Short mmCIF file of C-alpha atoms in Angstrom, two decimals:
data_model
loop_
_atom_site.label_atom_id
_atom_site.label_comp_id
_atom_site.label_asym_id
_atom_site.label_seq_id
_atom_site.Cartn_x
_atom_site.Cartn_y
_atom_site.Cartn_z
CA MET D 237 -22.34 5.42 -21.44
CA THR D 238 -24.83 4.99 -18.71
CA SER D 239 -28.06 7.01 -19.44
CA ASN D 240 -29.60 9.56 -16.85
CA PHE D 241 -32.57 7.21 -16.40
CA ASP D 242 -30.13 4.21 -15.72
CA LEU D 243 -28.24 6.42 -13.18
CA ALA D 244 -31.49 7.34 -11.31
CA ARG D 245 -32.04 3.58 -10.87
CA THR D 246 -28.48 2.58 -9.99
CA PRO D 247 -27.80 2.57 -6.27
CA VAL D 248 -24.65 4.65 -4.99
CA PRO D 249 -22.07 1.99 -4.33
CA ARG D 250 -20.99 1.76 -0.68
CA ALA D 251 -17.51 3.29 -0.02
CA GLY D 252 -16.34 0.00 1.43
CA ARG D 253 -17.47 -1.77 -1.80
CA VAL D 254 -15.65 0.94 -4.00
CA VAL D 255 -12.17 0.73 -2.43
CA CYS D 256 -10.30 -2.48 -3.50
CA PRO D 257 -10.09 -5.08 -0.81
CA ASP D 258 -6.75 -6.49 -2.07
CA SER D 259 -5.10 -3.00 -2.02
CA LEU D 260 -2.30 -2.12 0.32
CA GLY D 261 -3.91 1.01 1.51
CA ARG D 262 -7.21 -0.67 2.29
CA ALA D 263 -5.25 -3.10 4.74
CA LEU D 264 -3.38 -0.38 6.22
CA LEU D 265 -6.30 1.86 6.99
CA ALA D 266 -7.86 -1.36 8.82
CA MET D 267 -4.70 -1.66 10.83
CA ALA D 268 -4.52 2.08 11.66
CA VAL D 269 -6.58 1.93 14.65
CA PRO D 270 -6.30 -0.33 17.92
CA PRO D 271 -7.67 -3.87 17.53
CA VAL D 272 -10.74 -3.25 19.70
CA GLN D 273 -11.82 -0.31 17.44
CA ARG D 274 -11.51 -2.06 14.03
CA ARG D 275 -14.46 -2.79 11.81
CA GLY D 276 -15.02 -4.95 8.68
CA ASP D 277 -13.34 -8.27 8.01
CA VAL D 278 -10.74 -6.99 5.42
CA LEU D 279 -7.86 -8.43 7.54
CA SER D 280 -9.20 -11.91 7.62
CA ARG D 281 -9.78 -11.82 3.95
CA VAL D 282 -7.36 -13.94 1.82
CA LEU D 283 -6.09 -11.83 -1.25
CA LEU D 284 -7.37 -13.21 -4.79
CA LEU D 285 -4.26 -14.51 -5.86
CA GLY D 286 -3.99 -16.53 -2.53
CA ARG D 287 -7.13 -18.53 -3.28
CA ARG D 288 -7.98 -21.64 -5.13
CA GLY D 289 -4.63 -23.32 -4.39
CA ASP D 290 -6.32 -26.71 -4.67
CA LEU D 291 -6.88 -26.21 -8.25
CA LEU D 292 -4.63 -26.99 -11.20
CA GLU D 293 -4.41 -25.34 -14.65
CA PRO D 294 -6.55 -24.31 -16.44
CA GLN D 295 -9.16 -24.49 -13.77
CA ARG D 296 -7.46 -22.19 -11.34
CA PRO D 297 -6.87 -19.14 -13.53
CA ALA D 298 -10.59 -19.48 -14.67
CA ALA D 299 -11.65 -19.59 -10.87
CA LEU D 300 -9.60 -16.56 -10.09
CA ALA D 301 -10.99 -14.57 -12.91
CA ALA D 302 -14.53 -15.41 -11.65
CA ASP D 303 -13.66 -14.34 -8.27
CA ALA D 304 -12.03 -11.09 -9.37
CA LEU D 305 -15.04 -10.03 -11.44
CA GLU D 306 -17.34 -10.89 -8.53
CA GLU D 307 -15.52 -8.47 -6.14
CA ALA D 308 -14.81 -5.66 -8.83
CA VAL D 309 -16.92 -2.53 -8.78
CA PRO D 310 -19.83 -3.29 -11.34
CA LEU D 311 -19.54 -1.32 -14.50
CA ASP D 312 -22.89 0.30 -14.06
CA HIS D 313 -21.75 1.77 -10.47
CA LEU D 314 -18.78 3.57 -11.73
CA ASP D 315 -20.76 6.66 -12.47
CA ARG D 316 -21.94 6.67 -8.94
CA ILE D 317 -18.75 6.52 -7.28
CA ASP D 318 -18.57 9.27 -4.73
CA ALA D 319 -14.86 10.18 -3.77
CA GLU D 320 -16.23 12.38 -0.84
CA ALA D 321 -18.24 9.55 0.51
CA VAL D 322 -15.14 7.55 0.26
CA ALA D 323 -13.28 10.19 2.41
CA ARG D 324 -16.03 10.10 4.91
CA TRP D 325 -15.80 6.28 5.26
CA MET D 326 -11.97 6.54 5.88
CA VAL D 327 -12.29 9.11 8.43
CA GLY D 328 -15.04 6.83 9.94
CA HIS D 329 -12.39 4.31 10.81
CA HIS D 330 -11.04 6.61 13.42
CA PRO D 331 -13.48 6.84 16.26
CA GLY D 332 -13.23 9.12 19.35
CA SER D 333 -13.60 12.87 19.69
CA THR D 334 -10.04 14.21 19.30
CA TRP D 335 -6.63 13.15 18.12
CA PRO D 336 -3.27 14.72 18.94
CA ALA D 337 -2.15 14.43 15.13
CA VAL D 338 -3.04 12.96 11.82
CA VAL D 339 -0.50 11.38 9.37
CA LEU D 340 -1.71 11.45 5.76
CA GLY D 341 -0.21 10.30 2.30
CA SER D 342 1.12 7.43 0.44
CA PRO D 343 0.34 3.78 1.43
CA HIS D 344 3.63 3.13 3.43
CA GLY D 345 3.58 0.59 6.36
CA ALA D 346 6.09 2.66 8.26
CA ALA D 347 3.92 5.89 7.81
CA VAL D 348 1.11 3.81 9.81
CA GLN D 349 3.66 2.76 12.40
CA LEU D 350 4.70 6.38 12.92
CA ALA D 351 1.03 7.25 13.31
CA ALA D 352 0.45 4.52 15.97
CA ALA D 353 3.73 5.58 17.82
CA CYS D 354 2.52 9.12 18.10
CA GLY D 355 -1.08 7.94 18.85
CA ALA D 356 -2.28 9.70 15.76
CA ALA D 357 -4.64 8.88 13.06
CA TRP D 358 -3.77 7.72 9.60
CA LEU D 359 -5.57 8.70 6.22
CA PRO D 360 -4.50 7.67 2.91
CA THR D 361 -4.61 10.41 0.10
CA THR D 362 -5.40 7.87 -2.70
CA PHE D 363 -7.55 4.79 -2.99
CA THR D 364 -7.83 2.06 -5.56
CA VAL D 365 -10.86 0.90 -7.72
CA THR D 366 -10.90 -2.36 -9.53
CA ALA D 367 -13.36 -2.58 -12.31
CA PRO D 368 -14.13 -5.55 -14.83
CA TRP D 369 -12.57 -5.68 -18.11
CA PRO D 370 -14.68 -7.89 -20.40
CA GLY D 371 -12.78 -9.61 -23.15
CA GLY D 372 -9.52 -8.57 -21.52
CA ALA D 373 -6.07 -10.04 -22.26
CA THR D 374 -3.30 -9.99 -19.86
CA GLY D 375 -0.72 -9.03 -22.49
CA ASP D 376 -2.58 -6.33 -24.38
CA TRP D 377 -1.86 -3.30 -22.29
CA ALA D 378 -2.94 -1.04 -25.18
CA ALA D 379 -6.48 -2.34 -24.98
CA ALA D 380 -6.39 -2.21 -21.37
CA MET D 381 -5.42 1.41 -21.51
CA ALA D 382 -8.28 2.09 -24.04
CA TRP D 383 -10.95 0.40 -21.78
CA GLY D 384 -9.66 2.18 -18.48
CA THR D 385 -9.66 5.46 -20.30
CA ARG D 386 -13.38 5.16 -20.84
CA LEU D 387 -14.06 4.10 -17.15
CA ALA D 388 -11.79 6.89 -15.84
CA ARG D 389 -13.80 9.35 -17.71
CA ARG D 390 -16.90 8.22 -16.03
CA ILE D 391 -15.35 8.36 -12.55
CA MET D 392 -13.83 11.85 -13.13
CA ALA D 393 -17.14 13.09 -14.68
CA ALA D 394 -18.83 12.22 -11.41
CA ASN D 395 -15.78 13.55 -9.23
CA PRO D 396 -14.14 16.53 -10.94
CA GLY D 397 -11.83 16.83 -7.79
CA VAL D 398 -9.88 13.70 -8.48
CA THR D 399 -7.29 12.30 -10.91
CA VAL D 400 -6.97 8.58 -12.02
CA ARG D 401 -3.76 6.63 -12.84
CA GLN D 402 -4.50 3.24 -14.30
CA VAL D 403 -1.62 0.65 -13.53
CA HIS D 404 -1.25 -2.46 -15.55
CA ASP D 405 1.03 -4.61 -13.76
CA PRO D 406 1.66 -8.31 -14.95
CA VAL D 407 4.26 -8.74 -12.15
CA LEU D 408 2.18 -8.16 -9.08
CA ARG D 409 -1.27 -8.80 -10.35
CA GLY D 410 -0.36 -11.60 -12.64
CA PRO D 411 -3.20 -13.00 -14.56
CA LEU D 412 -5.74 -10.75 -12.79
CA CYS D 413 -4.68 -7.75 -15.01
CA GLY D 414 -6.44 -9.53 -18.06
CA THR D 415 -9.85 -9.82 -16.10
CA THR D 416 -9.89 -6.39 -14.31
CA VAL D 417 -8.35 -3.01 -14.52
CA SER D 418 -6.75 -1.07 -11.72
CA LEU D 419 -7.58 2.49 -11.29
CA HIS D 420 -5.73 4.59 -8.62
CA VAL D 421 -7.78 7.58 -7.61
CA SER D 422 -6.12 10.73 -6.14
CA TRP D 423 -7.72 13.69 -4.59
CA ARG D 424 -6.48 16.82 -6.40
CA SER D 425 -7.38 18.80 -2.99
CA LEU D 426 -8.18 17.68 0.35
CA PRO D 427 -11.72 16.14 0.70
CA GLU D 428 -14.16 18.04 2.90
CA ALA D 429 -14.32 15.14 5.49
CA TYR D 430 -10.45 15.52 5.81
CA ARG D 431 -10.54 19.18 6.25
CA ALA D 432 -13.30 18.79 8.97
CA PHE D 433 -11.15 16.18 10.73
CA LEU D 434 -8.06 18.50 10.74
CA ARG D 435 -10.32 21.42 11.82
CA SER D 436 -12.32 19.82 14.56
CA ARG D 437 -10.89 16.56 15.61
CA VAL D 438 -7.09 17.28 15.93
CA VAL D 439 -6.45 18.88 19.46
CA PRO D 440 -5.32 22.59 19.52
CA GLY D 441 -1.59 22.85 19.08
CA GLY D 442 -1.84 19.52 17.29
CA ALA D 443 0.02 18.43 14.07
CA SER D 444 -0.38 17.07 10.75
CA VAL D 445 2.30 14.97 8.87
CA LEU D 446 2.12 14.56 5.07
CA VAL D 447 4.16 11.46 4.12
CA ARG D 448 4.56 11.38 0.33
CA ASP D 449 6.45 8.99 -2.19
CA LEU D 450 8.25 11.10 -4.68
CA ARG D 451 9.44 8.23 -7.06
CA THR D 452 8.76 8.59 -10.66
CA TRP D 453 7.60 6.11 -13.40
CA PRO D 454 6.97 6.48 -17.11
CA ALA D 455 3.41 7.10 -17.95
CA LEU D 456 1.23 7.75 -20.93
CA SER D 457 -1.16 10.71 -20.73
CA GLY D 458 -4.66 10.59 -21.77
CA PRO D 459 -7.68 12.87 -21.27
CA PRO D 460 -7.18 15.71 -18.60
CA GLY D 461 -6.66 13.93 -15.14
CA TYR D 462 -5.94 10.36 -16.60
CA SER D 463 -2.68 8.64 -17.17
CA PHE D 464 -1.52 4.96 -17.67
CA GLN D 465 1.57 3.28 -16.45
CA ILE D 466 3.02 -0.30 -16.93
CA GLY D 467 4.32 -1.93 -13.87
CA THR D 468 5.13 -0.21 -10.47
CA PRO D 469 8.20 0.77 -8.55
CA THR D 470 6.82 -1.43 -5.57
CA SER D 471 7.55 -4.81 -7.54
CA GLY D 472 11.52 -4.42 -7.55
CA TRP D 473 11.39 -4.29 -11.47
CA SER D 474 12.56 -1.27 -13.51
CA PRO D 475 10.61 0.19 -16.31
CA ALA D 476 12.90 -0.98 -18.88
CA GLU D 477 12.66 -4.65 -17.80
CA HIS D 478 9.00 -4.73 -18.77
CA SER D 479 10.30 -5.66 -22.28
CA ARG D 480 10.13 -8.75 -24.42
CA ASP D 481 13.94 -8.15 -24.86
CA ASN D 482 14.18 -9.40 -21.21
CA GLU D 483 14.23 -13.07 -20.96
CA ALA D 484 12.90 -12.80 -17.29
CA PHE D 485 10.01 -10.90 -18.36
CA ARG D 486 9.21 -13.38 -21.20
CA ARG D 487 9.18 -16.20 -18.78
CA LEU D 488 6.70 -14.18 -16.60
CA LEU D 489 4.41 -13.57 -19.49
CA ARG D 490 4.23 -17.24 -20.33
CA ALA D 491 3.64 -18.25 -16.86
CA ILE D 492 0.56 -15.89 -16.39
CA GLY D 493 -0.84 -16.87 -19.82
CA ALA D 494 -0.08 -13.73 -21.66
CA ARG D 495 -0.02 -14.52 -25.39
CA GLU D 496 0.98 -11.12 -26.67
CA TRP D 497 2.90 -8.16 -25.56
CA THR D 498 4.00 -4.97 -27.32
CA ASP D 499 6.95 -3.20 -25.65
CA PRO D 500 6.05 0.64 -24.68
CA ARG D 501 7.87 3.43 -26.08
CA ALA D 502 11.10 4.04 -24.45
CA ASP D 503 10.82 7.83 -24.51
CA LEU D 504 7.91 8.26 -22.22
CA LEU D 505 7.76 11.08 -19.76
CA GLU D 506 8.25 10.43 -16.17
CA HIS D 507 5.51 11.22 -13.79
CA TYR D 508 4.98 10.63 -10.02
CA ALA D 509 4.26 7.01 -9.64
CA GLU D 510 0.76 5.73 -8.51
CA THR D 511 1.77 5.84 -4.79
CA SER D 512 2.49 9.46 -4.73
CA GLY D 513 -0.79 11.34 -4.39
CA GLU D 514 -1.25 14.83 -5.61
CA PRO D 515 1.37 17.57 -4.76
CA GLY D 516 -1.17 20.20 -4.21
CA LEU D 517 -2.23 18.62 -0.91
CA GLU D 518 0.94 19.98 0.77
CA PRO D 519 0.11 23.84 0.56
CA GLN D 520 -3.45 23.05 1.74
CA LEU D 521 -2.33 21.23 4.72
CA ARG D 522 -0.03 24.23 5.66
CA GLN D 523 -2.86 26.74 5.07
CA LEU D 524 -5.12 24.84 7.47
CA ALA D 525 -2.52 24.36 9.96
CA GLY D 526 -1.89 28.13 9.95
CA GLU D 527 -5.82 28.91 10.36
CA SER D 528 -6.17 26.37 13.20
CA GLY D 529 -3.00 26.91 15.12
CA SER D 530 -1.66 23.50 14.47
CA THR D 531 1.79 22.46 12.91
CA ALA D 532 2.10 21.01 9.42
CA HIS D 533 4.99 18.65 8.80
CA ARG D 534 6.18 16.72 5.74
CA VAL D 535 8.13 13.60 4.92
CA LEU D 536 9.08 13.08 1.43
CA TYR D 537 10.89 9.99 0.29
CA THR D 538 12.43 8.49 -2.92
CA ASP D 539 13.58 5.45 -1.20
CA PRO D 540 10.70 3.78 0.82
CA GLN D 541 13.32 1.66 2.88
CA ALA D 542 14.93 4.93 4.21
CA LEU D 543 11.65 5.70 5.91
CA SER D 544 11.27 2.27 7.16
CA ALA D 545 14.80 2.27 8.77
CA ALA D 546 14.10 5.75 10.43
CA VAL D 547 10.77 4.72 11.93
CA ALA D 548 12.20 1.35 13.22
CA ASP D 549 15.01 3.25 14.91
CA LEU D 550 12.54 5.52 16.49
CA TYR D 551 10.64 2.53 17.88
CA ARG D 552 13.92 1.16 19.10
CA SER D 553 14.93 4.21 20.99
CA ARG D 554 11.54 4.51 22.48
CA GLN D 555 11.29 0.81 23.47
CA ALA D 556 14.83 0.77 25.05
CA LYS D 557 13.30 3.10 27.84
CA SER D 558 10.90 0.39 28.80
CA HIS D 559 13.46 -2.47 28.57
CA GLY D 560 11.88 -3.67 25.29
CA GLY D 561 13.50 -3.32 21.68
CA SER D 562 15.32 -6.57 21.64
CA HIS D 563 12.98 -8.16 19.21
CA ALA D 564 12.81 -6.97 15.72
CA VAL D 565 10.06 -7.91 13.16
CA VAL D 566 10.60 -7.61 9.32
CA GLY D 567 7.38 -7.69 7.59
CA THR D 568 6.59 -7.04 3.98
CA GLY D 569 3.34 -5.56 2.37
CA ARG D 570 0.33 -6.51 4.61
CA MET D 571 2.39 -8.42 6.99
CA THR D 572 2.33 -5.87 9.76
CA ASP D 573 0.11 -4.54 12.58
CA PRO D 574 1.32 -1.35 14.18
CA TRP D 575 -0.79 -1.51 17.26
CA GLN D 576 0.04 -4.97 18.20
CA VAL D 577 3.58 -4.16 17.50
CA LEU D 578 3.49 -1.51 20.23
CA ASP D 579 1.76 -3.65 22.73
CA ALA D 580 4.26 -6.34 22.28
CA GLY D 581 7.42 -4.05 22.62
CA LEU D 582 8.65 -4.95 19.05
CA VAL D 583 10.75 -3.11 16.76
CA PRO D 584 9.25 -3.07 13.24
CA TYR D 585 10.91 -2.77 9.93
CA TRP D 586 8.59 -2.66 6.95
CA CYS D 587 9.36 -3.71 3.38
CA GLU D 588 6.96 -2.55 0.79
CA SER D 589 7.41 -5.89 -1.24
CA SER D 590 9.02 -9.17 -0.85
CA SER D 591 11.50 -8.08 -3.80
CA ARG D 592 15.34 -8.88 -3.40
CA ALA D 593 16.06 -5.15 -3.11
CA ALA D 594 13.57 -4.85 -0.20
CA ALA D 595 15.37 -7.83 1.61
CA LEU D 596 18.74 -6.46 0.82
CA ALA D 597 17.77 -2.98 2.35
CA ALA D 598 16.58 -4.94 5.53
CA GLU D 599 19.83 -6.72 5.74
CA LEU D 600 21.82 -3.29 5.42
CA TRP D 601 19.57 -1.93 8.29
CA LEU D 602 20.21 -4.87 10.48
CA ALA D 603 23.99 -4.80 9.68
CA GLY D 604 24.21 -1.33 10.78
CA SER D 605 22.19 -1.58 13.99
CA ARG D 606 22.94 -2.80 17.36
CA PRO D 607 22.35 -6.72 17.35
CA PHE D 608 18.73 -7.82 18.26
CA ASP D 609 18.32 -10.83 20.56
CA ARG D 610 15.34 -12.07 18.19
CA ILE D 611 14.47 -11.45 14.76
CA SER D 612 11.12 -12.46 13.29
CA VAL D 613 10.46 -12.30 9.41
CA LEU D 614 7.06 -12.41 7.78
CA PRO D 615 7.64 -12.11 3.91
CA GLU D 616 4.19 -11.70 2.31
CA PRO D 617 3.89 -14.11 -0.61
CA PRO D 618 3.12 -11.94 -3.61
CA GLY D 619 1.26 -14.60 -5.62
CA THR D 620 3.28 -14.45 -8.73
CA PRO D 621 6.90 -15.81 -8.69
CA HIS D 622 9.23 -13.48 -10.71
CA GLU D 623 12.90 -12.78 -11.19
CA HIS D 624 13.32 -10.01 -8.71
CA LEU D 625 11.56 -11.84 -5.84
CA ALA D 626 13.80 -12.69 -2.71
CA SER D 627 13.88 -16.42 -2.14
CA LEU D 628 13.14 -17.99 1.23
CA THR D 629 16.77 -18.66 1.69
CA HIS D 630 17.41 -14.87 1.50
CA TRP D 631 14.62 -14.11 3.93
CA ARG D 632 16.28 -16.62 6.42
CA SER D 633 19.49 -14.87 5.83
CA VAL D 634 17.75 -11.65 7.14
CA ALA D 635 16.53 -13.68 10.20
CA ALA D 636 20.17 -14.93 10.78
CA PHE D 637 21.21 -11.36 11.94
CA ALA D 638 19.60 -12.32 15.36
CA ARG D 639 22.10 -12.68 18.23
CA ARG D 640 20.02 -15.64 19.56
CA THR D 641 16.82 -16.47 17.65
CA GLY D 642 16.03 -15.83 14.16
CA LEU D 643 13.18 -17.36 12.18
CA VAL D 644 10.71 -16.93 9.13
CA ASP D 645 7.12 -17.48 9.97
CA ARG D 646 6.41 -21.11 9.31
CA LEU D 647 2.81 -20.52 7.88
CA VAL D 648 3.95 -17.74 5.61
CA ALA D 649 6.91 -19.78 4.40
CA GLY D 650 4.70 -22.70 3.59
CA ARG D 651 2.77 -20.50 1.10
CA TYR D 652 5.64 -18.55 -0.22
CA PRO D 653 5.87 -17.31 -2.98
CA THR D 654 2.58 -18.39 -4.66
CA LEU D 655 -0.26 -18.07 -2.22
CA PRO D 656 -0.72 -14.65 -0.36
CA ILE D 657 -2.17 -15.00 3.17
CA ALA D 658 -4.84 -12.97 4.97
CA ALA D 659 -3.23 -9.82 6.59
CA GLY D 660 -4.64 -10.72 9.91
CA HIS D 661 -2.08 -13.43 10.27
CA ALA D 662 0.53 -10.78 11.20
CA SER D 663 -1.95 -9.53 13.77
CA HIS D 664 -2.21 -12.96 15.27
CA PHE D 665 1.56 -13.47 15.18
CA PHE D 666 2.25 -10.30 17.01
CA ARG D 667 -0.40 -10.82 19.41
CA HIS D 668 1.24 -14.06 20.66
CA ALA D 669 4.56 -12.20 20.95
CA GLU D 670 5.90 -11.13 24.38
CA ALA D 671 3.92 -8.06 25.74
CA ASN D 672 4.69 -4.89 27.61
CA PRO D 673 2.94 -4.56 30.67
CA ARG D 674 1.24 -1.58 29.36
CA ARG D 675 1.34 0.42 25.97
CA PRO D 676 3.94 2.98 25.89
CA GLU D 677 2.89 6.71 25.98
CA PRO D 678 2.58 8.37 22.51
CA ILE D 679 5.64 10.07 21.19
CA PRO D 680 5.08 13.77 20.63
CA VAL D 681 4.90 14.48 16.81
CA ALA D 682 7.56 17.19 17.11
CA ASP D 683 10.09 14.59 18.87
CA ALA D 684 9.36 11.95 16.03
CA VAL D 685 9.88 14.39 13.34
CA ARG D 686 13.23 15.39 14.79
CA HIS D 687 14.18 11.96 15.15
CA LEU D 688 13.33 11.16 11.38
CA ALA D 689 15.23 14.32 10.38
CA ALA D 690 18.13 13.25 12.26
CA SER D 691 18.02 9.74 10.70
CA THR D 692 18.15 10.99 7.04
CA THR D 693 21.36 10.07 5.06
CA GLY D 694 20.73 12.75 2.65
CA PRO D 695 17.96 14.75 0.46
CA ASP D 696 18.42 12.02 -2.22
CA SER D 697 16.34 9.39 -0.08
CA MET D 698 14.23 11.48 2.23
CA ILE D 699 13.40 15.08 3.24
CA VAL D 700 11.79 15.95 6.58
CA SER D 701 10.59 19.19 7.71
#
C-alpha cells in the first residue's frame, strides 16, 4: 500500500492519462463532437493489438507487452485517480454555452449517433482504467482477480462514489490480459460535473436521454463495490464457452500463449455486465429534470443491435427529406464517426463488434429495409482471431445487399482480423463520401424518442420511454 508520504509526492494523474486510450468509450467520446471541436489524438492512435505487425513470434508479444505497460496507469498513481476530475475532463469535450439535450450511458455507437442527430452532447457513465500486472499470466484469471482486487480497493478508497468491475477477457484482449488488468469504473451517482452540465448547460425545456445496456453476465463478488467477470457479451461468446471443454476456446488459449486455465464455477450469479453502468443514475436524472423543468427519457436495451437498427431507421427517415439516405454504412466498434456521417448524408448501422452475431444482425436489418443503392462496410479488426468472428466473406455478403455498389473498405480488409486500425480511418472514409450541401437540422429529442419507441419489437429487446 502506498504511504501517505508517497502520496504527497505522487502527482495526480491527468484524466486523459487515466482513461484507457484503447477503450471504446474513449473513442466514442472523441467522436461525440463535430470534427472542428475535437481535441487530442486518440482517433489517430492505433490500438495496441494493431501494432508491431512486422515482428514475428516471440518478439511481437514481448513488444506488445512493453507497449501495454508503457500506456497503463502507473501503480503508484492509482491512489490519486480522481473520478470527479475524469467527469470534468469528459464534460470539457463539449464546448459551447448550451446544448438542447444530453445523451448519457453505456458505450454504444448508436447512442452517440442519436446524440449527433439531435445536436446533443454525449457523456459516458463508466470509464476504463488499465493498470500493470507484474508477473501476470494470460490464463491465470484467479491471480488476475487477486491482483485486481488490491488495485480496485485503492481506487475505491480514493473515490467512494464509484464501483469497479474487472474484466479478464482473453477473446478481445488476447495476450494483453496477461500484462495488464482492465478495470471498468462506474459512478454510483451522477458526478458533480454532470449535474452542473445538466443544470446550467442544457437549455430550458431541454432533455436528457439515459441509454443503458441491461445485459447480464456471471460475475464473482469481492469487497463491497468490486466484482470480476471472465469475458464480455460484446465478444459474441457466451459465458459457458469460456471453458477448456470447448475446443475453440482451447485453440484460442494456445494462440495467445495461455499455458493454464481453470474453468470458473458454473453457478455464478448474474450481474449487469461491465457496459451497463449503475441503475441508481436513472432516478437521479429524473429528479434533476423535475427540478430544472427539462424532460428525462430512457432507452434500455438487452439487444444492442435493436438500438442500432432503430437509430439507423431514424437517420434514413430524416435523410430522405433532403434526398439522402441511399447510402448505408455498416461499421463495427470504433469504425464510425457520427458527425461525418451526418455531413455526408449517410445512414449508419453500428455493430458493437465484428462477431458473426453482429454481422447476422446487420444482414437481418438490411433484408428488412428498403434497398440501398450503396452499402459500405467497415469491420474493425479485433486483433485476436476467434471462433465467433465474422469472416471477410461474411462482411462482403453484408455489402452485397446493395442495389448497385457494395464494398468492404480495402484498408480495413487488408488488416482484418489481426491488426486493428486507428479509429480516425473511419472519419477519413466518411469525409470523402458524398456530402450534403448543408448539415441537416437537429431532430427534436421528443421526436427521436417517439421514433425509437415505435421501432421496438418488444420489451425483450428494448424499452423506450
